[in-house]
Amino acid sequence: MSEVAVIGAVKRYGQVVALGGVDLTFADGEFFGLLGPSGSGKTTLLRAIAGFIDMDAGEIRVDGTDIARIPVHKRNIGMVFQNYALFPHLSVAENIAFGLDVRNVPKGEIRARVGESLDLVRLSGLEGRRPRQLSGGQQQRVALARALVTRPQVLLLDEPLSALDKHLRQEMQVELRRIQRQIGITTIFVTHDQEEALTLSDRVAIFNQGRVVQAGAPREVYERPVNRFAAGFLGEANFLQGKVVEVAGAAARVELASGGQILVPATGLSVGAPVLVALRPEKISIDPAPADAAVAPNRILGKVSAAIFSGSSLTYRVAAGDQTVIVFEQNKSRAPLAEGSAVVLDWPVADNVVVAP
Amino acid sequence: MTPTTRTRWAILGLTGPAYLWLAGTIFLPLTAMLVLSFLDKSPLVPQPASFTLANYQAYFSKSFYWPLTRWSIELGLWVTLFCFLIGYPAAFALAKRVKGRWREAIFLLIVLPFWSNALVRVFSWTMVLRSNGIVDVAVQSVFPGAPTIDLLFSYPAVIIGLVHSYLPYMILTCYIALQAIDDSLIEAGRSLGANRFTTFYRVILPLSLPGIVSGAALIFVPVIGSFMEPRILGGTKGATLGMNIEEQFTVTANWPLGAALSFILLAIVLVIFGILYPVLRRQGGGA
Ligand SMILES: Nc1ncnc2c1ncn2[C@@H]1O[C@H](COP(=O)(O)OP(=O)(O)O)[C@@H](O)[C@H]1O
Ligand SMILES: [Mg+2]
């Protein structure tokens, strides 16, 4: 098992900057999710690690050794492709044995290791089938077994679950995590499904336009996004814009452009500074406004402009001045608030996250 | 009408014309030729003909048919082999390396020979291959003292002419097969530790085998019966069974013998494919 370090990776295709200086370290045994919109460079990074493309600048080190000059077939990597890329002319067992076969592993050992791999992905009994005789989920398992049987240093997966339907995808997520834990392989996983990235990963990195916007543990990235893009890409966020009017101790009072005031952590802020605050919709509590409702910091008044019922939860769109605030509420015993009703929103100071624009 | 019978009628209606056409253009003439091959006189002669096996016996009793047959088969094998050796790499480059506009331009150049008359094509080769021809002059101008090169009326001349005529078939069938191989399969092979050669041998070649086989069949069958190219480029050298058959129809007017020899040729082709079929099936099983 190995640590992979990407240092200053740059890759251009003509005018397009696919990787614009990426620095990331994938710790030994870690499950790392690469997340980002389409065209943000995730596949390019994965292919650079695999050795399919030469970077214009930067280094990739596996356990401290630069692997730039090592051709694909001599890098010890396991790769799972989006379309599985199983060899159609070979049986399941032959597909899995391929990597051992080309390394001239003795026949007896190949048979034993193919058997072990089939057990690992729970496909024993299907070794004689051709790939086209398997379901999508089974093909996925074969692809995984084939990539792991050579005991690679790193496992690379490029949107491996995107071709599966929702139910199967969830099942495979659990499987993937179980298998990864069992063998403890450093795993880099590309997905555009944010929920998938959050559930599976030890750490995630958010990509945008060939750069890493933010990297860290899922919870950290979700709770403390660094900028507007990170906050908006991972989950939903309300963005509140304002100006610092007072700094008192650890808190700064911010006058919102849409009216009302909020308190934010004062770190690095001075009076008059413009601030952008990201606020997650589930952090806000929403209640019918009493007749004598008073405004206070982190407490604003508004009107429900839309109430969307989706079973276990409700989504409210609340008009507060010219700002629309989105609020998620668990479907508890109370009857949903009617559209047009006056409401009061409040939330803890700590949930106001100052982000870069 | 139930849907199933309606479907059946639809299938009959849609395929019927094609089957009628095939029956008319292949089955009827072939049957006529089969009958002809058992007659003792040409239908051109006024006397009534009777049935005989003599035409078939002639092939086996006269020793000079065997060398003709052997050369025809050898010619088929050589031409197919060279078409593969030249056509497969070309198809590979076209399918996996060349992109966009260039691909169309090169494709056009490949099918261009199809647009010229076969006879013109073959005769133009005589100008290239004869002594004092284009090849000879070119070689002499580079190596002044070199011996004269006269390839015309030789075995190589026949092979060169036939390869030129049939090469596009191999390129096209291999191109189609290679192009259908997803690049991710090749990358998968490489990521699993196979170098370029091993990936080619273990992944690309087996997956393109169906293309090679159909190209080979499309070339081997007509070449083994060819007569025009061997006559013009081979002259008296390398007479083929095809040439002999043609003579039976056009020179000696012995149609029954010509028909019998044609069916023997057909039988040879069928036997060769019968032998190869199981082998190829096993090899290319996946695709
Ligand atoms: N072979 C290529 N030729 C030209 N441009 C490419 C090539 N591969 C990727 N790109 C460009 O590089 C950028 C990053 O692509 P990619 O890494 O595939 O993004 P992602 O996987 O995040 O969707 C995109 O703008 C894409 O168009
Ligand atoms: Mg991608």
GROMACS .gro file of N, CA and C in nm, chain B residues 157-271:
model
  345
  514ALA      N    1   0.457  -1.075  -6.043
  514ALA     CA    2   0.372  -0.977  -6.112
  514ALA      C    3   0.225  -1.006  -6.088
  515VAL      N    4   0.188  -1.134  -6.096
  515VAL     CA    5   0.048  -1.172  -6.074
  515VAL      C    6   0.007  -1.137  -5.932
  516ILE      N    7   0.096  -1.170  -5.837
  516ILE     CA    8   0.062  -1.144  -5.696
  516ILE      C    9   0.049  -0.994  -5.672
  517ILE      N   10   0.143  -0.916  -5.728
  517ILE     CA   11   0.137  -0.770  -5.710
  517ILE      C   12   0.005  -0.715  -5.765
  518GLY      N   13  -0.031  -0.756  -5.885
  518GLY     CA   14  -0.154  -0.706  -5.946
  518GLY      C   15  -0.277  -0.742  -5.865
  519LEU      N   16  -0.283  -0.866  -5.818
  519LEU     CA   17  -0.400  -0.910  -5.741
  519LEU      C   18  -0.407  -0.843  -5.605
  520VAL      N   19  -0.289  -0.828  -5.540
  520VAL     CA   20  -0.288  -0.761  -5.410
  520VAL      C   21  -0.342  -0.619  -5.425
  521HIS      N   22  -0.298  -0.555  -5.531
  521HIS     CA   23  -0.344  -0.418  -5.556
  521HIS      C   24  -0.496  -0.414  -5.571
  522SER      N   25  -0.551  -0.510  -5.643
  522SER     CA   26  -0.695  -0.510  -5.667
  522SER      C   27  -0.776  -0.539  -5.540
  523TYR      N   28  -0.724  -0.630  -5.458
  523TYR     CA   29  -0.808  -0.678  -5.347
  523TYR      C   30  -0.774  -0.618  -5.211
  524LEU      N   31  -0.664  -0.542  -5.205
  524LEU     CA   32  -0.623  -0.483  -5.077
  524LEU      C   33  -0.734  -0.403  -5.008
  525PRO      N   34  -0.811  -0.322  -5.083
  525PRO     CA   35  -0.915  -0.242  -5.015
  525PRO      C   36  -1.013  -0.326  -4.932
  526TYR      N   37  -1.043  -0.448  -4.978
  526TYR     CA   38  -1.135  -0.533  -4.900
  526TYR      C   39  -1.079  -0.557  -4.760
  527MET      N   40  -0.949  -0.591  -4.756
  527MET     CA   41  -0.888  -0.622  -4.626
  527MET      C   42  -0.884  -0.498  -4.538
  528ILE      N   43  -0.848  -0.384  -4.599
  528ILE     CA   44  -0.840  -0.261  -4.519
  528ILE      C   45  -0.978  -0.228  -4.462
  529LEU      N   46  -1.080  -0.238  -4.546
  529LEU     CA   47  -1.213  -0.197  -4.500
  529LEU      C   48  -1.266  -0.290  -4.391
  530THR      N   49  -1.255  -0.422  -4.410
  530THR     CA   50  -1.310  -0.512  -4.307
  530THR      C   51  -1.230  -0.501  -4.177
  531CYS      N   52  -1.098  -0.487  -4.188
  531CYS     CA   53  -1.018  -0.475  -4.066
  531CYS      C   54  -1.045  -0.341  -3.999
  532TYR      N   55  -1.062  -0.238  -4.081
  532TYR     CA   56  -1.090  -0.105  -4.024
  532TYR      C   57  -1.218  -0.109  -3.941
  533ILE      N   58  -1.321  -0.172  -3.997
  533ILE     CA   59  -1.449  -0.178  -3.926
  533ILE      C   60  -1.432  -0.252  -3.793
  534ALA      N   61  -1.358  -0.365  -3.798
  534ALA     CA   62  -1.339  -0.443  -3.676
  534ALA      C   63  -1.255  -0.366  -3.572
  535LEU      N   64  -1.149  -0.301  -3.617
  535LEU     CA   65  -1.059  -0.232  -3.524
  535LEU      C   66  -1.124  -0.110  -3.461
  536GLN      N   67  -1.205  -0.044  -3.542
  536GLN     CA   68  -1.268   0.079  -3.500
  536GLN      C   69  -1.373   0.051  -3.393
  537ALA      N   70  -1.426  -0.073  -3.396
  537ALA     CA   71  -1.528  -0.110  -3.297
  537ALA      C   72  -1.465  -0.144  -3.162
  538ILE      N   73  -1.332  -0.156  -3.158
  538ILE     CA   74  -1.266  -0.188  -3.030
  538ILE      C   75  -1.251  -0.060  -2.949
  539ASP      N   76  -1.316  -0.057  -2.836
  539ASP     CA   77  -1.314   0.062  -2.751
  539ASP      C   78  -1.172   0.088  -2.700
  540ASP      N   79  -1.128   0.213  -2.708
  540ASP     CA   80  -0.993   0.247  -2.661
  540ASP      C   81  -0.973   0.210  -2.515
  541SER      N   82  -1.082   0.211  -2.437
  541SER     CA   83  -1.064   0.180  -2.295
  541SER      C   84  -1.022   0.034  -2.276
  542LEU      N   85  -1.052  -0.055  -2.372
  542LEU     CA   86  -1.006  -0.194  -2.361
  542LEU      C   87  -0.854  -0.199  -2.374
  543ILE      N   88  -0.802  -0.117  -2.463
  543ILE     CA   89  -0.657  -0.112  -2.483
  543ILE      C   90  -0.591  -0.053  -2.358
  544GLU      N   91  -0.653   0.052  -2.306
  544GLU     CA   92  -0.599   0.113  -2.183
  544GLU      C   93  -0.608   0.016  -2.066
  545ALA      N   94  -0.717  -0.059  -2.060
  545ALA     CA   95  -0.731  -0.158  -1.952
  545ALA      C   96  -0.617  -0.257  -1.960
  546GLY      N   97  -0.587  -0.305  -2.080
  546GLY     CA   98  -0.477  -0.399  -2.098
  546GLY      C   99  -0.346  -0.341  -2.047
  547ARG      N  100  -0.320  -0.216  -2.083
  547ARG     CA  101  -0.195  -0.152  -2.041
  547ARG      C  102  -0.192  -0.133  -1.889
  548SER      N  103  -0.306  -0.093  -1.832
  548SER     CA  104  -0.307  -0.069  -1.687
  548SER      C  105  -0.288  -0.199  -1.611
  549LEU      N  106  -0.320  -0.312  -1.676
  549LEU     CA  107  -0.305  -0.441  -1.608
  549LEU      C  108  -0.164  -0.498  -1.624
  550GLY      N  109  -0.076  -0.420  -1.686
  550GLY     CA  110   0.063  -0.463  -1.690
  550GLY      C  111   0.110  -0.517  -1.824
  551ALA      N  112   0.025  -0.506  -1.928
  551ALA     CA  113   0.065  -0.557  -2.059
  551ALA      C  114   0.132  -0.444  -2.137
  552ASN      N  115   0.249  -0.471  -2.197
  552ASN     CA  116   0.312  -0.368  -2.280
  552ASN      C  117   0.238  -0.359  -2.413
  553ARG      N  118   0.283  -0.269  -2.500
  553ARG     CA  119   0.209  -0.247  -2.624
  553ARG      C  120   0.193  -0.374  -2.707
  554PHE      N  121   0.302  -0.449  -2.716
  554PHE     CA  122   0.296  -0.570  -2.798
  554PHE      C  123   0.198  -0.672  -2.738
  555THR      N  124   0.210  -0.695  -2.608
  555THR     CA  125   0.121  -0.793  -2.544
  555THR      C  126  -0.025  -0.748  -2.556
  556THR      N  127  -0.049  -0.618  -2.537
  556THR     CA  128  -0.185  -0.568  -2.550
  556THR      C  129  -0.238  -0.594  -2.690
  557PHE      N  130  -0.151  -0.571  -2.790
  557PHE     CA  131  -0.193  -0.597  -2.927
  557PHE      C  132  -0.228  -0.744  -2.946
  558TYR      N  133  -0.137  -0.829  -2.900
  558TYR     CA  134  -0.150  -0.972  -2.924
  558TYR      C  135  -0.267  -1.033  -2.846
  559ARG      N  136  -0.289  -0.985  -2.723
  559ARG     CA  137  -0.390  -1.046  -2.637
  559ARG      C  138  -0.527  -0.980  -2.644
  560VAL      N  139  -0.531  -0.855  -2.687
  560VAL     CA  140  -0.659  -0.784  -2.686
  560VAL      C  141  -0.701  -0.744  -2.828
  561ILE      N  142  -0.615  -0.666  -2.896
  561ILE     CA  143  -0.656  -0.608  -3.024
  561ILE      C  144  -0.670  -0.715  -3.132
  562LEU      N  145  -0.569  -0.801  -3.144
  562LEU     CA  146  -0.573  -0.901  -3.249
  562LEU      C  147  -0.693  -0.995  -3.236
  563PRO      N  148  -0.715  -1.056  -3.119
  563PRO     CA  149  -0.833  -1.144  -3.110
  563PRO      C  150  -0.965  -1.072  -3.137
  564LEU      N  151  -0.973  -0.946  -3.095
  564LEU     CA  152  -1.100  -0.876  -3.114
  564LEU      C  153  -1.120  -0.833  -3.260
  565SER      N  154  -1.009  -0.822  -3.335
  565SER     CA  155  -1.025  -0.782  -3.475
  565SER      C  156  -1.026  -0.904  -3.567
  566LEU      N  157  -1.012  -1.023  -3.511
  566LEU     CA  158  -1.007  -1.145  -3.592
  566LEU      C  159  -1.127  -1.159  -3.687
  567PRO      N  160  -1.249  -1.130  -3.643
  567PRO     CA  161  -1.361  -1.142  -3.736
  567PRO      C  162  -1.342  -1.057  -3.862
  568GLY      N  163  -1.283  -0.940  -3.846
  568GLY     CA  164  -1.256  -0.853  -3.962
  568GLY      C  165  -1.153  -0.916  -4.054
  569ILE      N  166  -1.049  -0.975  -3.994
  569ILE     CA  167  -0.945  -1.039  -4.075
  569ILE      C  168  -1.005  -1.156  -4.152
  570VAL      N  169  -1.089  -1.234  -4.083
  570VAL     CA  170  -1.147  -1.353  -4.147
  570VAL      C  171  -1.238  -1.312  -4.261
  571SER      N  172  -1.322  -1.210  -4.240
  571SER     CA  173  -1.411  -1.176  -4.352
  571SER      C  174  -1.332  -1.116  -4.466
  572GLY      N  175  -1.229  -1.036  -4.435
  572GLY     CA  176  -1.145  -0.982  -4.541
  572GLY      C  177  -1.078  -1.095  -4.618
  573ALA      N  178  -1.025  -1.194  -4.545
  573ALA     CA  179  -0.957  -1.306  -4.610
  573ALA      C  180  -1.052  -1.383  -4.700
  574ALA      N  181  -1.176  -1.403  -4.652
  574ALA     CA  182  -1.273  -1.477  -4.732
  574ALA      C  183  -1.309  -1.399  -4.859
  575LEU      N  184  -1.326  -1.269  -4.842
  575LEU     CA  185  -1.362  -1.184  -4.956
  575LEU      C  186  -1.252  -1.181  -5.062
  576ILE      N  187  -1.128  -1.204  -5.018
  576ILE     CA  188  -1.015  -1.199  -5.111
  576ILE      C  189  -0.985  -1.338  -5.166
  577PHE      N  190  -0.979  -1.436  -5.078
  577PHE     CA  191  -0.936  -1.570  -5.117
  577PHE      C  192  -1.029  -1.629  -5.224
  578VAL      N  193  -1.159  -1.615  -5.204
  578VAL     CA  194  -1.254  -1.679  -5.295
  578VAL      C  195  -1.242  -1.628  -5.438
  579PRO      N  196  -1.246  -1.498  -5.463
  579PRO     CA  197  -1.230  -1.456  -5.602
  579PRO      C  198  -1.090  -1.478  -5.658
  580VAL      N  199  -0.986  -1.467  -5.574
  580VAL     CA  200  -0.850  -1.481  -5.627
  580VAL      C  201  -0.825  -1.623  -5.674
  581ILE      N  202  -0.877  -1.720  -5.602
  581ILE     CA  203  -0.852  -1.860  -5.639
  581ILE      C  204  -0.919  -1.892  -5.773
  582GLY      N  205  -1.020  -1.814  -5.812
  582GLY     CA  206  -1.082  -1.837  -5.943
  582GLY      C  207  -1.041  -1.734  -6.047
  583SER      N  208  -0.941  -1.651  -6.014
  583SER     CA  209  -0.908  -1.539  -6.105
  583SER      C  210  -0.844  -1.589  -6.234
  584PHE      N  211  -0.866  -1.516  -6.342
  584PHE     CA  212  -0.805  -1.554  -6.469
  584PHE      C  213  -0.749  -1.434  -6.544
  585MET      N  214  -0.810  -1.315  -6.523
  585MET     CA  215  -0.767  -1.201  -6.602
  585MET      C  216  -0.626  -1.155  -6.562
  586GLU      N  217  -0.605  -1.134  -6.433
  586GLU     CA  218  -0.475  -1.086  -6.387
  586GLU      C  219  -0.363  -1.186  -6.417
  587PRO      N  220  -0.386  -1.318  -6.388
  587PRO     CA  221  -0.280  -1.414  -6.421
  587PRO      C  222  -0.247  -1.415  -6.570
  588ARG      N  223  -0.350  -1.394  -6.654
  588ARG     CA  224  -0.321  -1.398  -6.798
  588ARG      C  225  -0.241  -1.277  -6.841
  589ILE      N  226  -0.283  -1.158  -6.798
  589ILE     CA  227  -0.218  -1.036  -6.846
  589ILE      C  228  -0.081  -1.015  -6.782
  590LEU      N  229  -0.070  -1.043  -6.653
  590LEU     CA  230   0.055  -1.015  -6.584
  590LEU      C  231   0.146  -1.138  -6.576
  591GLY      N  232   0.086  -1.258  -6.587
  591GLY     CA  233   0.167  -1.379  -6.573
  591GLY      C  234   0.203  -1.439  -6.708
  592GLY      N  235   0.128  -1.405  -6.811
  592GLY     CA  236   0.156  -1.460  -6.943
  592GLY      C  237   0.146  -1.611  -6.941
  593THR      N  238   0.247  -1.675  -6.995
  593THR     CA  239   0.244  -1.822  -7.000
  593THR      C  240   0.280  -1.882  -6.866
  594LYS      N  241   0.347  -1.801  -6.782
  594LYS     CA  242   0.385  -1.849  -6.649
  594LYS      C  243   0.263  -1.852  -6.558
  595GLY      N  244   0.254  -1.955  -6.478
  595GLY     CA  245   0.153  -1.955  -6.373
  595GLY      C  246   0.011  -1.955  -6.424
  596ALA      N  247  -0.020  -2.049  -6.511
  596ALA     CA  248  -0.159  -2.065  -6.553
  596ALA      C  249  -0.240  -2.113  -6.433
  597THR      N  250  -0.360  -2.061  -6.422
  597THR     CA  251  -0.445  -2.099  -6.309
  597THR      C  252  -0.563  -2.182  -6.358
  598LEU      N  253  -0.630  -2.245  -6.265
  598LEU     CA  254  -0.749  -2.322  -6.299
  598LEU      C  255  -0.855  -2.227  -6.358
  599GLY      N  256  -0.860  -2.108  -6.305
  599GLY     CA  257  -0.955  -2.008  -6.355
  599GLY      C  258  -0.933  -1.978  -6.502
  600MET      N  259  -0.803  -1.966  -6.539
  600MET     CA  260  -0.772  -1.941  -6.680
  600MET      C  261  -0.823  -2.055  -6.767
  601ASN      N  262  -0.802  -2.178  -6.719
  601ASN     CA  263  -0.844  -2.296  -6.795
  601ASN      C  264  -0.996  -2.298  -6.811
  602ILE      N  265  -1.065  -2.265  -6.704
  602ILE     CA  266  -1.212  -2.263  -6.709
  602ILE      C  267  -1.259  -2.161  -6.812
  603GLU      N  268  -1.197  -2.043  -6.806
  603GLU     CA  269  -1.237  -1.939  -6.901
  603GLU      C  270  -1.218  -1.986  -7.044
  604GLU      N  271  -1.103  -2.057  -7.068
  604GLU     CA  272  -1.077  -2.106  -7.204
  604GLU      C  273  -1.183  -2.205  -7.250
  605GLN      N  274  -1.232  -2.288  -7.156
  605GLN     CA  275  -1.334  -2.386  -7.193
  605GLN      C  276  -1.460  -2.315  -7.245
  606PHE      N  277  -1.487  -2.198  -7.190
  606PHE     CA  278  -1.607  -2.126  -7.231
  606PHE      C  279  -1.584  -2.041  -7.355
  607THR      N  280  -1.467  -1.975  -7.362
  607THR     CA  281  -1.449  -1.876  -7.468
  607THR      C  282  -1.368  -1.925  -7.586
  608VAL      N  283  -1.277  -2.021  -7.564
  608VAL     CA  284  -1.189  -2.064  -7.673
  608VAL      C  285  -1.232  -2.198  -7.729
  609THR      N  286  -1.231  -2.302  -7.645
  609THR     CA  287  -1.261  -2.436  -7.694
  609THR      C  288  -1.410  -2.464  -7.699
  610ALA      N  289  -1.489  -2.375  -7.639
  610ALA     CA  290  -1.635  -2.390  -7.640
  610ALA      C  291  -1.679  -2.522  -7.580
  611ASN      N  292  -1.602  -2.574  -7.483
  611ASN     CA  293  -1.643  -2.695  -7.413
  611ASN      C  294  -1.710  -2.655  -7.281
  612TRP      N  295  -1.832  -2.608  -7.292
  612TRP     CA  296  -1.902  -2.557  -7.174
  612TRP      C  297  -1.920  -2.660  -7.063
  613PRO      N  298  -1.958  -2.782  -7.096
  613PRO     CA  299  -1.977  -2.880  -6.987
  613PRO      C  300  -1.849  -2.899  -6.905
  614LEU      N  301  -1.733  -2.908  -6.971
  614LEU     CA  302  -1.607  -2.925  -6.898
  614LEU      C  303  -1.580  -2.801  -6.812
  615GLY      N  304  -1.601  -2.684  -6.870
  615GLY     CA  305  -1.581  -2.560  -6.794
  615GLY      C  306  -1.669  -2.557  -6.670
  616ALA      N  307  -1.795  -2.598  -6.688
  616ALA     CA  308  -1.888  -2.598  -6.575
  616ALA      C  309  -1.841  -2.696  -6.467
  617ALA      N  310  -1.797  -2.815  -6.511
  617ALA     CA  311  -1.752  -2.916  -6.415
  617ALA      C  312  -1.631  -2.864  -6.337
  618LEU      N  313  -1.536  -2.800  -6.408
  618LEU     CA  314  -1.418  -2.747  -6.340
  618LEU      C  315  -1.457  -2.637  -6.241
  619SER      N  316  -1.557  -2.558  -6.278
  619SER     CA  317  -1.603  -2.453  -6.187
  619SER      C  318  -1.655  -2.512  -6.058
  620PHE      N  319  -1.731  -2.621  -6.072
  620PHE     CA  320  -1.786  -2.682  -5.950
  620PHE      C  321  -1.677  -2.747  -5.866
  621ILE      N  322  -1.574  -2.798  -5.931
  621ILE     CA  323  -1.463  -2.854  -5.855
  621ILE      C  324  -1.395  -2.743  -5.775
  622LEU      N  325  -1.377  -2.627  -5.840
  622LEU     CA  326  -1.318  -2.512  -5.772
  622LEU      C  327  -1.402  -2.470  -5.651
  623LEU      N  328  -1.535  -2.468  -5.676
  623LEU     CA  329  -1.626  -2.432  -5.567
  623LEU      C  330  -1.613  -2.531  -5.451
  624ALA      N  331  -1.602  -2.661  -5.487
  624ALA     CA  332  -1.589  -2.763  -5.384
  624ALA      C  333  -1.461  -2.743  -5.304
  625ILE      N  334  -1.352  -2.707  -5.375
  625ILE     CA  335  -1.224  -2.685  -5.306
  625ILE      C  336  -1.239  -2.573  -5.204
  626VAL      N  337  -1.302  -2.463  -5.248
  626VAL     CA  338  -1.322  -2.349  -5.158
  626VAL      C  339  -1.403  -2.392  -5.035
  627LEU      N  340  -1.511  -2.466  -5.061
  627LEU     CA  341  -1.597  -2.508  -4.950
  627LEU      C  342  -1.522  -2.599  -4.853
  628VAL      N  343  -1.439  -2.690  -4.908
  628VAL     CA  344  -1.362  -2.780  -4.821
  628VAL      C  345  -1.266  -2.699  -4.734
   0.00000   0.00000   0.00000
